[in-house]
Amino acid sequence: MGVFFRHTIAVRSPPISTASPFSDTYEDARDRFRSAAARAGFETSSLIQPGTGPLGEELAIDIATRGLVGARTAVLCLSGVHGAEGYAGSGAQVAWLDAVGSESLPPGVGILMVHGLNSWGFAHGLRGTEDNIDLNRNYLDHTKPHPKNPLYGEIHPALCPPDLAPPRIDALLDAGQRFVERHGQWALEDAISRGQYTHPDGYHYGGRSLARPLVQLEMLVTEELRHIEHLAYVDFHSGPIGDGDTIFLCFSPEGSAMRRRAEMWWGRDALRRETVERQWGSRRPGRSGILFRGLENLLAGRADIAGAVVEFCSAQPRRNERDIMRVPMLERWLRFEGGLTAAEAPAYLAEIRTNYAPRRDNWEARVAARAIDVLARAVKGAADWSQEP
């Protein structure tokens, strides 16, 4: 792993109470994850990142491994691909580690847990990287022409007001309505969400080259999983409207062997497009540059990959049209207009945090229980996979 990799013989902080696996701060999340991993018998290490958090704290991608030597099948579990969503994903990982992480693994199965892949976004409470890159739109071959998103440029100016005063939001809503009249509602959602590679100050920006965390993830997978034949993929996210329920986003084609395998783990109905769109509240947009596809390409010819992005529903129902884009607009304003030291920043960051990981006991309990079940099913599925001829 070169200069980025630093092995930690023991976690630097003493074991801490995990009555709740969820954390108040980025540093707390790191400590909880590393402590839980050490208690469960995992080897821990860290990829130290450039820069610091808002309080000068160290930034790192933390790693926990167990049972990989000689394993034919591995489970890869990620958190914090979208930085601010790391609070939910970290809590999910810690919940599983504390509940069952120390139990014996099935023969032929190993586990690789990656905590806080987007450490800068996690620490600063924002979804993207320090360069405003959405890591789940960034994993593609940047030497080739980028995927087109021609309608994004049409709506971009309206999405980027210099302030969030009511007249600006009214102008945005008017522009959005005109766009919908020309192209349709789904075209608007798709243009904003699918990923774009032309506006670095815009939404779901996929970048112009592979971002550092993904370069390091490639190195990690190549090194730690070099002997495996099968990979079970679990990528924890949050943000849809709801109260701790799970939405499974499976990117293997309908009817494919890898799709059927994921259906065996979590149920066919849970992965059906109709189920997902009912839970999501709208038709799913397309996606460019997602991690699952990038890893699928990386492993092509030597290992199969099956699994899903697992979304924990966390956001409150939107009261009106003004609320639909509020959280993404807060993040963009903090980055490109007001700045992270603006007087409004603490309130805006708290609102973003609550959207992705509310500090409600019942929500945290539901997410923890579902995370334990999701990973238990993935481990069981990996064990069955490993025993197949």
Short mmCIF file of C-alpha atoms in Angstrom, two decimals:
data_model
loop_
_atom_site.label_atom_id
_atom_site.label_comp_id
_atom_site.label_asym_id
_atom_site.label_seq_id
_atom_site.Cartn_x
_atom_site.Cartn_y
_atom_site.Cartn_z
CA MET A 1 0.00 0.00 0.00
CA GLY A 2 3.02 2.27 -0.13
CA VAL A 3 3.24 5.42 1.95
CA PHE A 4 -0.51 5.58 2.52
CA PHE A 5 -0.66 2.41 4.62
CA ARG A 6 0.03 2.40 8.35
CA HIS A 7 -0.49 -0.73 10.38
CA THR A 8 -1.83 -0.26 13.90
CA ILE A 9 -0.81 -2.98 16.32
CA ALA A 10 -3.55 -1.83 18.70
CA VAL A 11 -6.17 0.87 18.60
CA ARG A 12 -4.84 4.06 20.08
CA SER A 13 -7.81 4.68 22.34
CA PRO A 14 -8.92 2.27 25.05
CA PRO A 15 -12.03 0.17 24.46
CA ILE A 16 -15.09 2.39 24.78
CA SER A 17 -18.67 1.66 25.66
CA THR A 18 -20.81 0.75 22.69
CA ALA A 19 -24.21 0.81 24.36
CA SER A 20 -25.01 2.68 21.17
CA PRO A 21 -22.80 1.93 18.17
CA PHE A 22 -23.51 5.38 16.75
CA SER A 23 -21.25 8.38 17.19
CA ASP A 24 -21.46 12.13 17.70
CA THR A 25 -18.25 13.02 15.87
CA TYR A 26 -15.96 11.66 13.19
CA GLU A 27 -13.22 10.95 15.73
CA ASP A 28 -15.70 9.13 17.94
CA ALA A 29 -16.80 7.02 14.97
CA ARG A 30 -13.20 6.05 14.21
CA ASP A 31 -12.54 5.11 17.83
CA ARG A 32 -15.72 3.05 18.08
CA PHE A 33 -15.00 1.18 14.86
CA ARG A 34 -11.39 0.35 15.70
CA SER A 35 -12.23 -0.60 19.27
CA ALA A 36 -15.11 -2.86 18.18
CA ALA A 37 -12.94 -4.48 15.50
CA ALA A 38 -10.13 -5.15 17.99
CA ARG A 39 -12.56 -6.65 20.50
CA ALA A 40 -13.92 -8.94 17.78
CA GLY A 41 -10.44 -10.22 16.90
CA PHE A 42 -10.01 -8.30 13.64
CA GLU A 43 -6.66 -6.94 12.49
CA THR A 44 -6.86 -3.18 12.11
CA SER A 45 -4.92 -0.72 9.98
CA SER A 46 -5.38 2.77 8.61
CA LEU A 47 -4.79 4.70 5.40
CA ILE A 48 -3.86 8.16 6.63
CA GLN A 49 -5.22 10.87 4.35
CA PRO A 50 -3.91 14.34 3.52
CA GLY A 51 -5.35 17.28 5.38
CA THR A 52 -7.29 17.37 8.62
CA GLY A 53 -10.84 17.57 9.86
CA PRO A 54 -12.50 20.86 10.88
CA LEU A 55 -10.98 20.65 14.38
CA GLY A 56 -7.56 19.54 13.17
CA GLU A 57 -8.31 15.84 13.62
CA GLU A 58 -6.49 13.18 11.62
CA LEU A 59 -8.27 11.85 8.55
CA ALA A 60 -8.03 8.16 7.69
CA ILE A 61 -9.69 5.26 5.95
CA ASP A 62 -9.80 2.60 8.67
CA ILE A 63 -9.64 -1.07 7.78
CA ALA A 64 -10.50 -4.24 9.67
CA THR A 65 -9.83 -7.74 8.34
CA ARG A 66 -10.41 -11.26 9.57
CA GLY A 67 -10.06 -14.68 8.02
CA LEU A 68 -8.80 -13.56 4.62
CA VAL A 69 -5.74 -15.83 4.53
CA GLY A 70 -6.73 -18.86 2.51
CA ALA A 71 -10.32 -17.68 2.05
CA ARG A 72 -12.03 -18.52 -1.20
CA THR A 73 -14.87 -16.05 -0.61
CA ALA A 74 -14.84 -12.66 1.11
CA VAL A 75 -17.38 -10.13 2.33
CA LEU A 76 -16.50 -6.51 1.60
CA CYS A 77 -18.42 -4.01 3.75
CA LEU A 78 -18.03 -0.27 3.11
CA SER A 79 -19.16 2.83 4.98
CA GLY A 80 -18.78 6.54 4.33
CA VAL A 81 -18.59 6.45 0.52
CA HIS A 82 -20.76 9.56 0.81
CA GLY A 83 -19.04 11.26 3.74
CA ALA A 84 -21.93 12.54 5.86
CA GLU A 85 -23.69 9.19 5.42
CA GLY A 86 -20.77 7.63 7.28
CA TYR A 87 -22.47 8.18 10.64
CA ALA A 88 -25.15 5.66 9.69
CA GLY A 89 -22.73 3.26 7.99
CA SER A 90 -20.23 3.41 10.84
CA GLY A 91 -22.95 2.64 13.37
CA ALA A 92 -24.09 -0.28 11.21
CA GLN A 93 -20.57 -1.73 11.04
CA VAL A 94 -19.96 -1.31 14.77
CA ALA A 95 -23.34 -2.87 15.59
CA TRP A 96 -22.44 -6.00 13.62
CA LEU A 97 -18.92 -6.18 15.06
CA ASP A 98 -20.20 -5.97 18.63
CA ALA A 99 -23.11 -8.35 18.10
CA VAL A 100 -21.54 -11.20 16.13
CA GLY A 101 -18.14 -10.07 14.87
CA SER A 102 -16.23 -12.25 17.32
CA GLU A 103 -18.08 -15.44 16.34
CA SER A 104 -16.26 -18.04 14.27
CA LEU A 105 -16.41 -17.37 10.56
CA PRO A 106 -17.63 -20.11 8.23
CA PRO A 107 -14.85 -22.11 6.58
CA GLY A 108 -13.42 -20.43 3.50
CA VAL A 109 -14.88 -16.99 4.28
CA GLY A 110 -13.03 -13.81 5.20
CA ILE A 111 -14.19 -10.26 5.89
CA LEU A 112 -12.79 -6.89 4.83
CA MET A 113 -14.43 -3.86 6.44
CA VAL A 114 -13.60 -0.37 5.15
CA HIS A 115 -14.69 2.48 7.42
CA GLY A 116 -15.06 6.07 6.22
CA LEU A 117 -13.92 5.78 2.60
CA ASN A 118 -14.57 9.49 2.10
CA SER A 119 -12.90 10.61 5.31
CA TRP A 120 -12.85 14.32 4.43
CA GLY A 121 -16.58 14.41 3.78
CA PHE A 122 -17.28 12.32 6.89
CA ALA A 123 -15.27 14.64 9.14
CA HIS A 124 -16.69 17.84 7.63
CA GLY A 125 -20.28 16.59 7.53
CA LEU A 126 -20.61 16.79 3.75
CA ARG A 127 -21.49 14.14 1.21
CA GLY A 128 -18.74 14.71 -1.37
CA THR A 129 -14.96 14.79 -1.16
CA GLU A 130 -12.81 17.88 -0.65
CA ASP A 131 -13.02 18.31 -4.46
CA ASN A 132 -16.83 18.00 -4.49
CA ILE A 133 -16.54 14.56 -6.09
CA ASP A 134 -19.28 12.02 -5.59
CA LEU A 135 -17.28 8.79 -5.18
CA ASN A 136 -20.26 6.77 -6.36
CA ARG A 137 -20.14 8.55 -9.73
CA ASN A 138 -16.34 8.56 -9.99
CA TYR A 139 -15.41 4.91 -10.48
CA LEU A 140 -14.93 4.64 -14.25
CA ASP A 141 -12.18 4.85 -16.85
CA HIS A 142 -11.42 8.56 -17.07
CA THR A 143 -9.16 8.08 -20.09
CA LYS A 144 -12.31 7.47 -22.15
CA PRO A 145 -15.06 9.99 -22.93
CA HIS A 146 -17.23 10.54 -19.90
CA PRO A 147 -20.90 9.50 -19.91
CA LYS A 148 -23.14 12.22 -21.32
CA ASN A 149 -25.71 14.03 -19.25
CA PRO A 150 -26.85 16.73 -21.69
CA LEU A 151 -29.81 17.97 -19.67
CA TYR A 152 -27.77 18.72 -16.55
CA GLY A 153 -26.24 21.85 -18.05
CA GLU A 154 -29.71 23.21 -18.70
CA ILE A 155 -30.79 23.01 -15.06
CA HIS A 156 -27.42 23.70 -13.39
CA PRO A 157 -27.66 27.53 -13.21
CA ALA A 158 -30.99 27.36 -11.41
CA LEU A 159 -29.60 24.86 -8.89
CA CYS A 160 -26.73 27.14 -7.82
CA PRO A 161 -28.12 30.34 -6.28
CA PRO A 162 -25.74 32.62 -4.35
CA ASP A 163 -28.04 32.49 -1.33
CA LEU A 164 -31.00 30.45 -0.11
CA ALA A 165 -33.44 33.28 0.47
CA PRO A 166 -37.08 32.58 -0.46
CA PRO A 167 -36.98 34.59 -3.73
CA ARG A 168 -34.03 32.48 -4.92
CA ILE A 169 -35.83 29.25 -4.07
CA ASP A 170 -38.97 30.50 -5.83
CA ALA A 171 -36.87 31.16 -8.94
CA LEU A 172 -35.43 27.65 -8.69
CA LEU A 173 -38.91 26.12 -8.44
CA ASP A 174 -40.06 28.13 -11.45
CA ALA A 175 -37.06 26.97 -13.47
CA GLY A 176 -37.68 23.38 -12.40
CA GLN A 177 -41.32 23.58 -13.45
CA ARG A 178 -40.36 24.91 -16.89
CA PHE A 179 -37.81 22.08 -17.21
CA VAL A 180 -40.48 19.50 -16.30
CA GLU A 181 -42.88 20.99 -18.86
CA ARG A 182 -40.23 20.53 -21.55
CA HIS A 183 -38.74 17.18 -20.55
CA GLY A 184 -40.84 15.52 -17.84
CA GLN A 185 -40.41 14.93 -14.10
CA TRP A 186 -38.22 11.86 -14.41
CA ALA A 187 -35.85 13.66 -16.77
CA LEU A 188 -35.30 16.30 -14.08
CA GLU A 189 -34.53 13.72 -11.39
CA ASP A 190 -32.29 11.77 -13.77
CA ALA A 191 -30.35 14.84 -14.93
CA ILE A 192 -29.56 15.83 -11.34
CA SER A 193 -28.80 12.35 -9.97
CA ARG A 194 -27.21 10.20 -12.64
CA GLY A 195 -23.80 11.88 -12.43
CA GLN A 196 -22.24 14.67 -14.47
CA TYR A 197 -18.65 15.42 -15.48
CA THR A 198 -18.86 19.00 -16.76
CA HIS A 199 -19.59 21.21 -13.72
CA PRO A 200 -17.13 20.82 -10.79
CA ASP A 201 -19.32 23.09 -8.65
CA GLY A 202 -22.46 21.09 -9.39
CA TYR A 203 -24.42 18.14 -8.07
CA HIS A 204 -23.22 14.51 -8.25
CA TYR A 205 -19.99 15.60 -9.90
CA GLY A 206 -18.03 12.55 -11.03
CA GLY A 207 -14.63 14.21 -11.40
CA ARG A 208 -12.10 14.07 -14.23
CA SER A 209 -9.83 11.38 -12.79
CA LEU A 210 -10.08 8.57 -10.27
CA ALA A 211 -10.26 10.09 -6.78
CA ARG A 212 -7.61 9.17 -4.20
CA PRO A 213 -9.94 7.07 -1.99
CA LEU A 214 -10.87 4.89 -4.96
CA VAL A 215 -7.24 4.51 -6.03
CA GLN A 216 -6.54 3.32 -2.49
CA LEU A 217 -9.59 1.04 -2.45
CA GLU A 218 -8.35 -0.58 -5.66
CA MET A 219 -4.94 -1.15 -4.08
CA LEU A 220 -6.55 -2.56 -0.95
CA VAL A 221 -8.82 -4.96 -2.83
CA THR A 222 -5.99 -6.03 -5.12
CA GLU A 223 -3.72 -6.77 -2.17
CA GLU A 224 -6.06 -8.14 0.49
CA LEU A 225 -8.41 -10.06 -1.81
CA ARG A 226 -5.92 -11.33 -4.35
CA HIS A 227 -6.73 -15.00 -3.74
CA ILE A 228 -10.51 -14.88 -3.57
CA GLU A 229 -12.86 -16.25 -6.21
CA HIS A 230 -16.11 -14.70 -4.94
CA LEU A 231 -16.90 -11.36 -3.32
CA ALA A 232 -20.06 -10.47 -1.39
CA TYR A 233 -20.53 -6.69 -1.50
CA VAL A 234 -22.35 -4.61 1.14
CA ASP A 235 -22.14 -0.80 0.87
CA PHE A 236 -23.98 1.09 3.62
CA HIS A 237 -25.63 4.43 2.76
CA SER A 238 -28.45 6.59 4.12
CA GLY A 239 -30.71 9.46 3.09
CA PRO A 240 -34.05 8.22 1.67
CA ILE A 241 -37.22 9.25 3.47
CA GLY A 242 -38.18 6.86 6.26
CA ASP A 243 -37.36 5.61 9.72
CA GLY A 244 -34.60 3.03 9.58
CA ASP A 245 -36.00 0.72 6.91
CA THR A 246 -33.64 -0.68 4.29
CA ILE A 247 -33.66 -0.24 0.52
CA PHE A 248 -31.50 -2.62 -1.52
CA LEU A 249 -29.96 -1.24 -4.72
CA CYS A 250 -28.63 -4.19 -6.70
CA PHE A 251 -26.77 -3.33 -9.89
CA SER A 252 -26.42 -6.84 -11.32
CA PRO A 253 -28.68 -7.28 -14.38
CA GLU A 254 -32.12 -8.79 -13.89
CA GLY A 255 -31.95 -12.57 -14.37
CA SER A 256 -28.15 -12.75 -14.12
CA ALA A 257 -26.39 -15.30 -11.91
CA MET A 258 -25.07 -12.55 -9.62
CA ARG A 259 -28.53 -11.02 -9.30
CA ARG A 260 -30.02 -14.38 -8.36
CA ARG A 261 -27.32 -14.86 -5.76
CA ALA A 262 -28.08 -11.53 -4.08
CA GLU A 263 -31.78 -12.43 -4.18
CA MET A 264 -30.96 -15.65 -2.32
CA TRP A 265 -29.42 -13.59 0.50
CA TRP A 266 -31.93 -10.78 0.96
CA GLY A 267 -35.04 -11.96 -0.90
CA ARG A 268 -36.15 -11.49 -4.46
CA ASP A 269 -38.90 -9.05 -3.59
CA ALA A 270 -36.53 -6.74 -1.68
CA LEU A 271 -34.39 -6.32 -4.80
CA ARG A 272 -37.19 -5.94 -7.35
CA ARG A 273 -37.28 -2.62 -9.17
CA GLU A 274 -40.94 -2.18 -8.28
CA THR A 275 -40.17 -2.62 -4.58
CA VAL A 276 -37.26 -0.19 -4.69
CA GLU A 277 -39.20 2.46 -6.58
CA ARG A 278 -42.12 2.17 -4.18
CA GLN A 279 -39.77 2.62 -1.22
CA TRP A 280 -37.82 5.40 -2.93
CA GLY A 281 -40.94 7.22 -3.97
CA SER A 282 -40.00 7.59 -7.63
CA ARG A 283 -38.48 5.84 -10.61
CA ARG A 284 -34.79 5.14 -10.12
CA PRO A 285 -32.51 7.36 -12.22
CA GLY A 286 -29.57 5.91 -14.08
CA ARG A 287 -26.15 5.90 -12.44
CA SER A 288 -22.69 6.45 -13.92
CA GLY A 289 -19.39 5.60 -12.26
CA ILE A 290 -20.73 3.54 -9.33
CA LEU A 291 -18.39 1.56 -7.06
CA PHE A 292 -20.05 -1.79 -7.71
CA ARG A 293 -19.40 -1.52 -11.45
CA GLY A 294 -15.83 -0.33 -10.86
CA LEU A 295 -15.07 -3.29 -8.61
CA GLU A 296 -16.79 -5.63 -11.04
CA ASN A 297 -14.43 -4.42 -13.76
CA LEU A 298 -11.41 -4.62 -11.45
CA LEU A 299 -12.18 -8.23 -10.54
CA ALA A 300 -13.23 -9.35 -14.02
CA GLY A 301 -11.69 -12.66 -15.02
CA ARG A 302 -10.60 -13.67 -11.53
CA ALA A 303 -13.54 -13.20 -9.13
CA ASP A 304 -17.31 -12.81 -9.22
CA ILE A 305 -19.03 -10.06 -7.24
CA ALA A 306 -22.62 -9.98 -5.98
CA GLY A 307 -24.33 -7.69 -3.51
CA ALA A 308 -25.99 -4.33 -3.10
CA VAL A 309 -25.88 -0.80 -1.86
CA VAL A 310 -27.95 -0.88 1.34
CA GLU A 311 -29.73 2.40 2.04
CA PHE A 312 -30.99 3.12 5.55
CA CYS A 313 -34.02 5.39 5.33
CA SER A 314 -33.31 8.42 7.50
CA ALA A 315 -34.86 11.63 6.20
CA GLN A 316 -38.10 13.22 7.33
CA PRO A 317 -40.96 13.55 4.80
CA ARG A 318 -40.67 16.70 2.72
CA ARG A 319 -43.26 19.28 3.73
CA ASN A 320 -43.35 21.02 0.35
CA GLU A 321 -41.45 21.50 -2.90
CA ARG A 322 -39.00 23.85 -1.21
CA ASP A 323 -37.69 20.96 0.91
CA ILE A 324 -36.97 18.50 -1.90
CA MET A 325 -33.54 19.89 -2.84
CA ARG A 326 -32.81 21.66 0.46
CA VAL A 327 -30.09 19.34 1.84
CA PRO A 328 -28.05 19.15 -1.40
CA MET A 329 -28.38 22.92 -1.77
CA LEU A 330 -27.14 23.46 1.78
CA GLU A 331 -24.03 21.44 1.01
CA ARG A 332 -23.38 23.28 -2.23
CA TRP A 333 -23.88 26.67 -0.53
CA LEU A 334 -21.43 25.74 2.23
CA ARG A 335 -18.84 24.69 -0.35
CA PHE A 336 -19.10 27.40 -2.99
CA GLU A 337 -20.99 30.38 -1.60
CA GLY A 338 -20.97 30.93 2.17
CA GLY A 339 -18.12 28.66 3.25
CA LEU A 340 -17.76 26.27 6.17
CA THR A 341 -16.96 29.13 8.55
CA ALA A 342 -20.10 31.14 7.70
CA ALA A 343 -22.42 32.11 10.53
CA GLU A 344 -25.07 29.79 9.04
CA ALA A 345 -22.69 26.80 8.83
CA PRO A 346 -23.38 25.15 12.25
CA ALA A 347 -27.14 25.12 11.69
CA TYR A 348 -26.81 23.94 8.09
CA LEU A 349 -24.38 21.15 9.02
CA ALA A 350 -26.69 20.02 11.82
CA GLU A 351 -29.56 19.86 9.33
CA ILE A 352 -27.47 17.79 6.92
CA ARG A 353 -26.43 15.45 9.74
CA THR A 354 -30.03 14.94 10.85
CA ASN A 355 -31.06 14.14 7.30
CA TYR A 356 -28.53 11.29 7.01
CA ALA A 357 -28.23 10.05 10.61
CA PRO A 358 -30.80 11.40 13.08
CA ARG A 359 -29.89 10.97 16.75
CA ARG A 360 -33.14 9.20 17.65
CA ASP A 361 -32.87 6.09 19.79
CA ASN A 362 -35.55 4.22 17.88
CA TRP A 363 -33.95 5.02 14.51
CA GLU A 364 -30.52 3.90 15.71
CA ALA A 365 -31.97 0.68 17.15
CA ARG A 366 -33.74 -0.12 13.87
CA VAL A 367 -30.64 0.55 11.79
CA ALA A 368 -28.44 -1.54 14.10
CA ALA A 369 -30.87 -4.49 13.97
CA ARG A 370 -31.18 -4.31 10.20
CA ALA A 371 -27.42 -4.00 9.71
CA ILE A 372 -26.79 -7.11 11.79
CA ASP A 373 -29.35 -9.02 9.71
CA VAL A 374 -28.05 -7.71 6.37
CA LEU A 375 -24.47 -8.71 7.12
CA ALA A 376 -25.47 -12.03 8.68
CA ARG A 377 -27.27 -12.94 5.47
CA ALA A 378 -24.28 -11.85 3.39
CA VAL A 379 -21.88 -13.94 5.49
CA LYS A 380 -24.21 -16.95 5.27
CA GLY A 381 -24.50 -16.45 1.52
CA ALA A 382 -20.71 -16.18 1.22
CA ALA A 383 -20.33 -19.44 3.15
CA ASP A 384 -22.72 -21.24 0.81
CA TRP A 385 -20.94 -19.72 -2.19
CA SER A 386 -17.56 -20.87 -0.90
CA GLN A 387 -18.75 -24.48 -0.66
CA GLU A 388 -20.00 -24.66 -4.22
CA PRO A 389 -17.84 -26.58 -6.71
#
